[in-house]
Amino acid sequence: MNKVTIGIVIAILAGFGGLVIVMSMQNEKATVNTDGTTTSVLQEATDANGNIADHVRGKTDSKVLLVEYADLQCPGCAAAMKTVNEIYEEYKDRVAFTFRSFPLQYHQNARAASAACESAGMQGYFWEMLSAMYTARATWIDASGSKRTEEFVNIFKQVAPDGDVTAFKNALSDKNIEKKIDYDHSLGKDQDKISATPAFVINGKAIDVSSANTQDDLKAMITKKLDEELKKVGE
């Protein structure tokens, strides 16, 4: 039986100034067994995730963890990046921030884009690549084959002028990166019950952002929950 995937755009506002939520309803099975995994803590490097730990910025040992699950081809995720960065600048000495890939099956280049970020991450440029990939999104979302790789390389060169381009290109098909992306996706789908992007989870509790109409709404919802959790843990 063929896999069935239905994509639903919940809301699209002009210029992506508002919140765009893309929902994925799938009948596919999880690719990684994450039973018993606690998603409210940073994931260490293990064989299950290709020995690639969670990427983290902010206060790495904070008792409050904000996880974003996102698809790099998703317009709503691109719009939300600016909001997440604003929150990071306000809370970076108090909160741990991490990003987990949640590529939607019907976005043809989402998984490859995640691989590009992970490949850059192997050289210490994950966050820079993530931001640049969103900024340059129009250059690669419809590309394929060598053209897509060329666009990813161009972006990598911008964020890592001294980076190893050959190593970057070789890592795009690295099996460990494949495992990392599968692991992130399975954590979101099976443990945190994520069905739409962008999605945000604080200390294991998903935030319902479906009523957010603008990026200001989204920011207010996330910061409200952060403040509540920080108060609980005395930070």
mmCIF file of C-alpha atoms in Angstrom, residues 2-234:
data_model
loop_
_atom_site.group_PDB
_atom_site.id
_atom_site.type_symbol
_atom_site.label_atom_id
_atom_site.label_comp_id
_atom_site.label_asym_id
_atom_site.label_seq_id
_atom_site.Cartn_x
_atom_site.Cartn_y
_atom_site.Cartn_z
ATOM 1 C CA ASN A 2 1.307 3.429 -0.894
ATOM 2 C CA LYS A 3 2.002 5.878 1.868
ATOM 3 C CA VAL A 4 -0.648 8.581 2.175
ATOM 4 C CA THR A 5 0.413 12.076 3.061
ATOM 5 C CA ILE A 6 -1.901 15.059 3.217
ATOM 6 C CA GLY A 7 -0.505 18.553 3.674
ATOM 7 C CA ILE A 8 -2.761 21.262 5.014
ATOM 8 C CA VAL A 9 -1.833 24.915 5.183
ATOM 9 C CA ILE A 10 -3.725 26.177 8.209
ATOM 10 C CA ALA A 11 -3.092 29.893 7.730
ATOM 11 C CA ILE A 12 -1.118 31.992 5.300
ATOM 12 C CA LEU A 13 -0.873 35.723 5.856
ATOM 13 C CA ALA A 14 0.641 38.241 3.451
ATOM 14 C CA GLY A 15 4.403 38.320 3.277
ATOM 15 C CA PHE A 16 4.664 35.577 5.913
ATOM 16 C CA GLY A 17 4.281 38.351 8.483
ATOM 17 C CA GLY A 18 1.708 36.223 10.192
ATOM 18 C CA LEU A 19 1.946 32.625 11.267
ATOM 19 C CA VAL A 20 1.902 29.871 8.682
ATOM 20 C CA ILE A 21 1.266 26.412 10.049
ATOM 21 C CA VAL A 22 1.735 23.403 7.815
ATOM 22 C CA MET A 23 0.190 20.198 9.052
ATOM 23 C CA SER A 24 1.208 16.704 8.061
ATOM 24 C CA MET A 25 -1.157 13.747 8.449
ATOM 25 C CA GLN A 26 0.612 10.511 7.551
ATOM 26 C CA ASN A 27 0.065 6.782 7.817
ATOM 27 C CA GLU A 28 3.779 6.033 7.741
ATOM 28 C CA LYS A 29 5.513 4.147 10.525
ATOM 29 C CA ALA A 30 8.258 5.718 12.590
ATOM 30 C CA THR A 31 11.680 5.087 11.155
ATOM 31 C CA VAL A 32 13.361 5.023 14.559
ATOM 32 C CA ASN A 33 12.234 3.357 17.768
ATOM 33 C CA THR A 34 12.224 6.151 20.354
ATOM 34 C CA ASP A 35 10.078 4.363 22.937
ATOM 35 C CA GLY A 36 10.996 5.496 26.432
ATOM 36 C CA THR A 37 13.047 8.463 25.231
ATOM 37 C CA THR A 38 12.666 11.593 27.325
ATOM 38 C CA THR A 39 12.402 14.479 24.898
ATOM 39 C CA SER A 40 12.398 17.173 27.599
ATOM 40 C CA VAL A 41 16.174 16.892 27.953
ATOM 41 C CA LEU A 42 18.943 17.480 25.443
ATOM 42 C CA GLN A 43 19.676 14.343 23.443
ATOM 43 C CA GLU A 44 23.252 13.131 23.733
ATOM 44 C CA ALA A 45 25.150 11.603 20.826
ATOM 45 C CA THR A 46 24.274 7.906 20.505
ATOM 46 C CA ASP A 47 24.173 5.334 17.757
ATOM 47 C CA ALA A 48 20.429 5.970 17.414
ATOM 48 C CA ASN A 49 20.982 9.553 16.248
ATOM 49 C CA GLY A 50 24.107 8.885 14.240
ATOM 50 C CA ASN A 51 26.268 10.081 17.120
ATOM 51 C CA ILE A 52 25.074 13.628 16.500
ATOM 52 C CA ALA A 53 23.779 15.264 19.671
ATOM 53 C CA ASP A 54 21.116 17.969 19.856
ATOM 54 C CA HIS A 55 22.367 21.307 18.619
ATOM 55 C CA VAL A 56 22.030 23.754 21.475
ATOM 56 C CA ARG A 57 22.501 27.451 22.048
ATOM 57 C CA GLY A 58 21.761 29.668 25.011
ATOM 58 C CA LYS A 59 22.324 28.368 28.542
ATOM 59 C CA THR A 60 23.199 24.773 27.794
ATOM 60 C CA ASP A 61 22.682 23.587 31.376
ATOM 61 C CA SER A 62 19.398 25.426 31.879
ATOM 62 C CA LYS A 63 16.497 23.615 33.550
ATOM 63 C CA VAL A 64 14.250 25.026 30.820
ATOM 64 C CA LEU A 65 14.562 23.579 27.318
ATOM 65 C CA LEU A 66 12.816 25.079 24.299
ATOM 66 C CA VAL A 67 12.652 22.666 21.364
ATOM 67 C CA GLU A 68 11.617 23.764 17.898
ATOM 68 C CA TYR A 69 10.529 21.135 15.384
ATOM 69 C CA ALA A 70 10.645 22.540 11.882
ATOM 70 C CA ASP A 71 10.736 21.814 8.177
ATOM 71 C CA LEU A 72 13.191 24.056 6.349
ATOM 72 C CA GLN A 73 10.973 24.222 3.269
ATOM 73 C CA CYS A 74 7.951 25.288 5.337
ATOM 74 C CA PRO A 75 7.146 29.004 4.858
ATOM 75 C CA GLY A 76 5.834 29.265 8.412
ATOM 76 C CA CYS A 77 9.095 27.923 9.808
ATOM 77 C CA ALA A 78 11.016 30.471 7.772
ATOM 78 C CA ALA A 79 8.837 33.262 9.125
ATOM 79 C CA ALA A 80 9.130 31.986 12.695
ATOM 80 C CA MET A 81 12.950 31.940 12.591
ATOM 81 C CA LYS A 82 13.136 35.698 13.185
ATOM 82 C CA THR A 83 10.798 35.336 16.152
ATOM 83 C CA VAL A 84 12.805 32.468 17.631
ATOM 84 C CA ASN A 85 15.999 34.477 17.240
ATOM 85 C CA GLU A 86 14.413 37.422 19.045
ATOM 86 C CA ILE A 87 13.406 35.146 21.916
ATOM 87 C CA TYR A 88 16.904 33.672 21.998
ATOM 88 C CA GLU A 89 18.443 37.125 22.332
ATOM 89 C CA GLU A 90 16.161 37.870 25.287
ATOM 90 C CA TYR A 91 16.555 34.552 27.118
ATOM 91 C CA LYS A 92 19.922 33.155 26.020
ATOM 92 C CA ASP A 93 21.481 33.351 29.483
ATOM 93 C CA ARG A 94 18.494 31.511 31.017
ATOM 94 C CA VAL A 95 17.113 28.982 28.492
ATOM 95 C CA ALA A 96 18.550 26.155 26.395
ATOM 96 C CA PHE A 97 17.398 26.287 22.777
ATOM 97 C CA THR A 98 17.525 23.352 20.372
ATOM 98 C CA PHE A 99 16.281 22.611 16.862
ATOM 99 C CA ARG A 100 15.049 19.235 15.658
ATOM 100 C CA SER A 101 14.366 18.493 12.015
ATOM 101 C CA PHE A 102 10.809 17.566 11.096
ATOM 102 C CA PRO A 103 10.806 17.360 7.277
ATOM 103 C CA LEU A 104 7.346 16.905 5.800
ATOM 104 C CA GLN A 105 7.171 14.162 3.219
ATOM 105 C CA TYR A 106 5.545 16.259 0.485
ATOM 106 C CA HIS A 107 8.233 18.971 0.673
ATOM 107 C CA GLN A 108 10.681 17.585 -1.871
ATOM 108 C CA ASN A 109 13.783 19.357 -0.595
ATOM 109 C CA ALA A 110 13.079 19.564 3.137
ATOM 110 C CA ARG A 111 15.091 16.502 4.048
ATOM 111 C CA ALA A 112 18.030 17.517 1.851
ATOM 112 C CA ALA A 113 17.962 20.960 3.470
ATOM 113 C CA SER A 114 18.132 19.379 6.915
ATOM 114 C CA ALA A 115 21.100 17.319 5.733
ATOM 115 C CA ALA A 116 22.829 20.511 4.581
ATOM 116 C CA CYS A 117 22.445 22.041 8.046
ATOM 117 C CA GLU A 118 23.727 18.873 9.719
ATOM 118 C CA SER A 119 26.641 18.735 7.283
ATOM 119 C CA ALA A 120 27.570 22.316 8.151
ATOM 120 C CA GLY A 121 27.133 21.387 11.805
ATOM 121 C CA MET A 122 29.901 18.826 11.480
ATOM 122 C CA GLN A 123 32.204 21.801 10.961
ATOM 123 C CA GLY A 124 30.644 23.899 13.716
ATOM 124 C CA TYR A 125 28.303 25.994 11.571
ATOM 125 C CA PHE A 126 24.876 24.488 12.264
ATOM 126 C CA TRP A 127 23.099 27.607 13.496
ATOM 127 C CA GLU A 128 24.662 29.857 10.883
ATOM 128 C CA MET A 129 23.658 27.443 8.121
ATOM 129 C CA LEU A 130 20.133 27.099 9.462
ATOM 130 C CA SER A 131 19.575 30.839 9.421
ATOM 131 C CA ALA A 132 21.140 31.251 5.976
ATOM 132 C CA MET A 133 19.090 28.386 4.538
ATOM 133 C CA TYR A 134 15.890 30.136 5.539
ATOM 134 C CA THR A 135 17.114 33.467 4.180
ATOM 135 C CA ALA A 136 18.093 31.905 0.836
ATOM 136 C CA ARG A 137 15.087 29.577 0.766
ATOM 137 C CA ALA A 138 13.903 30.754 -2.660
ATOM 138 C CA THR A 139 17.165 29.597 -4.277
ATOM 139 C CA TRP A 140 16.804 25.921 -3.397
ATOM 140 C CA ILE A 141 13.172 24.946 -2.722
ATOM 141 C CA ASP A 142 12.550 24.065 -6.381
ATOM 142 C CA ALA A 143 16.083 22.935 -7.262
ATOM 143 C CA SER A 144 17.080 19.324 -7.745
ATOM 144 C CA GLY A 145 20.162 17.191 -8.248
ATOM 145 C CA SER A 146 23.419 19.015 -8.838
ATOM 146 C CA LYS A 147 21.704 22.410 -8.917
ATOM 147 C CA ARG A 148 20.398 21.891 -5.403
ATOM 148 C CA THR A 149 23.821 20.813 -4.173
ATOM 149 C CA GLU A 150 25.329 23.872 -5.855
ATOM 150 C CA GLU A 151 22.930 26.159 -4.000
ATOM 151 C CA PHE A 152 23.695 24.460 -0.681
ATOM 152 C CA VAL A 153 27.426 24.833 -1.325
ATOM 153 C CA ASN A 154 26.996 28.527 -2.121
ATOM 154 C CA ILE A 155 25.175 29.054 1.160
ATOM 155 C CA PHE A 156 27.800 27.076 3.067
ATOM 156 C CA LYS A 157 30.580 29.187 1.559
ATOM 157 C CA GLN A 158 28.827 32.316 2.793
ATOM 158 C CA VAL A 159 28.529 31.124 6.394
ATOM 159 C CA ALA A 160 31.855 29.271 6.494
ATOM 160 C CA PRO A 161 34.374 31.060 4.254
ATOM 161 C CA ASP A 162 37.152 28.908 5.711
ATOM 162 C CA GLY A 163 35.082 25.721 5.703
ATOM 163 C CA ASP A 164 35.940 22.503 3.886
ATOM 164 C CA VAL A 165 33.604 22.450 0.887
ATOM 165 C CA THR A 166 34.551 18.920 -0.156
ATOM 166 C CA ALA A 167 33.823 17.581 3.327
ATOM 167 C CA PHE A 168 30.536 19.484 3.338
ATOM 168 C CA LYS A 169 29.429 17.964 0.017
ATOM 169 C CA ASN A 170 30.478 14.459 1.039
ATOM 170 C CA ALA A 171 28.558 14.684 4.303
ATOM 171 C CA LEU A 172 25.289 15.528 2.537
ATOM 172 C CA SER A 173 24.779 11.802 1.996
ATOM 173 C CA ASP A 174 26.362 10.664 5.263
ATOM 174 C CA LYS A 175 24.400 7.788 6.815
ATOM 175 C CA ASN A 176 24.858 9.268 10.288
ATOM 176 C CA ILE A 177 23.158 12.449 9.172
ATOM 177 C CA GLU A 178 20.313 10.356 7.780
ATOM 178 C CA LYS A 179 19.994 8.692 11.189
ATOM 179 C CA LYS A 180 20.003 12.054 12.957
ATOM 180 C CA ILE A 181 17.168 13.387 10.802
ATOM 181 C CA ASP A 182 15.145 10.185 11.249
ATOM 182 C CA TYR A 183 15.723 10.325 14.991
ATOM 183 C CA ASP A 184 14.612 13.950 15.290
ATOM 184 C CA HIS A 185 11.500 13.271 13.229
ATOM 185 C CA SER A 186 10.586 10.231 15.281
ATOM 186 C CA LEU A 187 11.020 12.133 18.541
ATOM 187 C CA GLY A 188 8.599 14.729 17.269
ATOM 188 C CA LYS A 189 6.007 12.397 15.777
ATOM 189 C CA ASP A 190 6.013 9.545 18.278
ATOM 190 C CA GLN A 191 6.999 11.185 21.559
ATOM 191 C CA ASP A 192 5.969 14.839 21.340
ATOM 192 C CA LYS A 193 3.019 14.080 19.004
ATOM 193 C CA ILE A 194 3.948 16.789 16.531
ATOM 194 C CA SER A 195 1.751 16.997 13.434
ATOM 195 C CA ALA A 196 2.414 20.531 12.197
ATOM 196 C CA THR A 197 5.315 22.883 11.690
ATOM 197 C CA PRO A 198 6.604 25.016 13.195
ATOM 198 C CA ALA A 199 6.058 23.329 16.558
ATOM 199 C CA PHE A 200 7.453 24.322 19.941
ATOM 200 C CA VAL A 201 7.889 22.198 23.047
ATOM 201 C CA ILE A 202 9.031 23.518 26.420
ATOM 202 C CA ASN A 203 10.228 20.958 28.977
ATOM 203 C CA GLY A 204 8.301 18.230 27.205
ATOM 204 C CA LYS A 205 5.052 20.205 26.910
ATOM 205 C CA ALA A 206 3.899 21.213 23.443
ATOM 206 C CA ILE A 207 2.632 24.763 23.021
ATOM 207 C CA ASP A 208 -0.632 25.130 21.116
ATOM 208 C CA VAL A 209 0.139 27.925 18.659
ATOM 209 C CA SER A 210 -2.821 27.230 16.362
ATOM 210 C CA SER A 211 -4.564 30.431 17.453
ATOM 211 C CA ALA A 212 -1.578 32.661 16.717
ATOM 212 C CA ASN A 213 -2.359 34.984 13.818
ATOM 213 C CA THR A 214 0.886 36.942 13.801
ATOM 214 C CA GLN A 215 4.506 36.537 14.792
ATOM 215 C CA ASP A 216 3.805 38.814 17.762
ATOM 216 C CA ASP A 217 1.147 36.353 18.891
ATOM 217 C CA LEU A 218 3.597 33.492 18.517
ATOM 218 C CA LYS A 219 6.269 35.293 20.497
ATOM 219 C CA ALA A 220 3.832 36.128 23.289
ATOM 220 C CA MET A 221 2.710 32.503 23.558
ATOM 221 C CA ILE A 222 6.241 31.144 23.732
ATOM 222 C CA THR A 223 7.594 33.739 26.164
ATOM 223 C CA LYS A 224 4.586 33.284 28.457
ATOM 224 C CA LYS A 225 5.346 29.565 28.749
ATOM 225 C CA LEU A 226 9.069 30.203 29.172
ATOM 226 C CA ASP A 227 8.417 32.609 32.019
ATOM 227 C CA GLU A 228 6.101 30.089 33.687
ATOM 228 C CA GLU A 229 8.693 27.306 33.475
ATOM 229 C CA LEU A 230 11.529 29.545 34.629
ATOM 230 C CA LYS A 231 9.466 30.524 37.655
ATOM 231 C CA LYS A 232 8.770 26.862 38.449
ATOM 232 C CA VAL A 233 12.468 25.982 38.477
ATOM 233 C CA GLY A 234 13.507 29.156 40.276
#
